[in-house]
Short mmCIF file of C-alpha atoms in Angstrom, two decimals:
data_model
loop_
_atom_site.label_atom_id
_atom_site.label_comp_id
_atom_site.label_asym_id
_atom_site.label_seq_id
_atom_site.Cartn_x
_atom_site.Cartn_y
_atom_site.Cartn_z
CA ARG A 27 0.07 0.02 0.00
CA THR A 28 2.68 2.52 1.03
CA HIS A 29 5.50 0.66 -0.65
CA SER A 30 5.21 2.49 -3.79
CA GLN A 31 5.14 5.81 -1.90
CA ILE A 32 8.41 4.95 0.02
CA SER A 33 10.01 4.03 -3.28
CA GLN A 34 9.34 7.40 -4.69
CA VAL A 35 10.45 9.15 -1.53
CA ILE A 36 13.78 7.35 -1.41
CA ARG A 37 14.25 8.21 -5.36
CA GLU A 38 13.63 11.94 -4.57
CA TYR A 39 15.93 11.73 -1.52
CA ARG A 40 18.58 10.22 -3.67
CA LYS A 41 18.40 12.89 -6.18
CA THR A 42 18.70 15.62 -3.62
CA SER A 43 21.71 13.87 -1.96
CA TYR A 44 23.32 13.92 -5.30
CA ARG A 45 22.75 17.49 -5.66
CA VAL A 46 23.53 18.61 -2.11
CA PRO A 47 25.18 15.61 -0.22
CA MET A 48 27.02 18.03 2.23
CA ALA A 49 23.66 19.86 2.93
CA ILE A 50 21.98 16.85 4.43
CA LEU A 51 25.06 16.13 6.73
#
């Protein structure tokens, strides 16, 4: 049920991590 949403969130999270990996830390 929420597996699809989690996958999408992780995808966006990874994209942001690539753009600003230092900002997250």
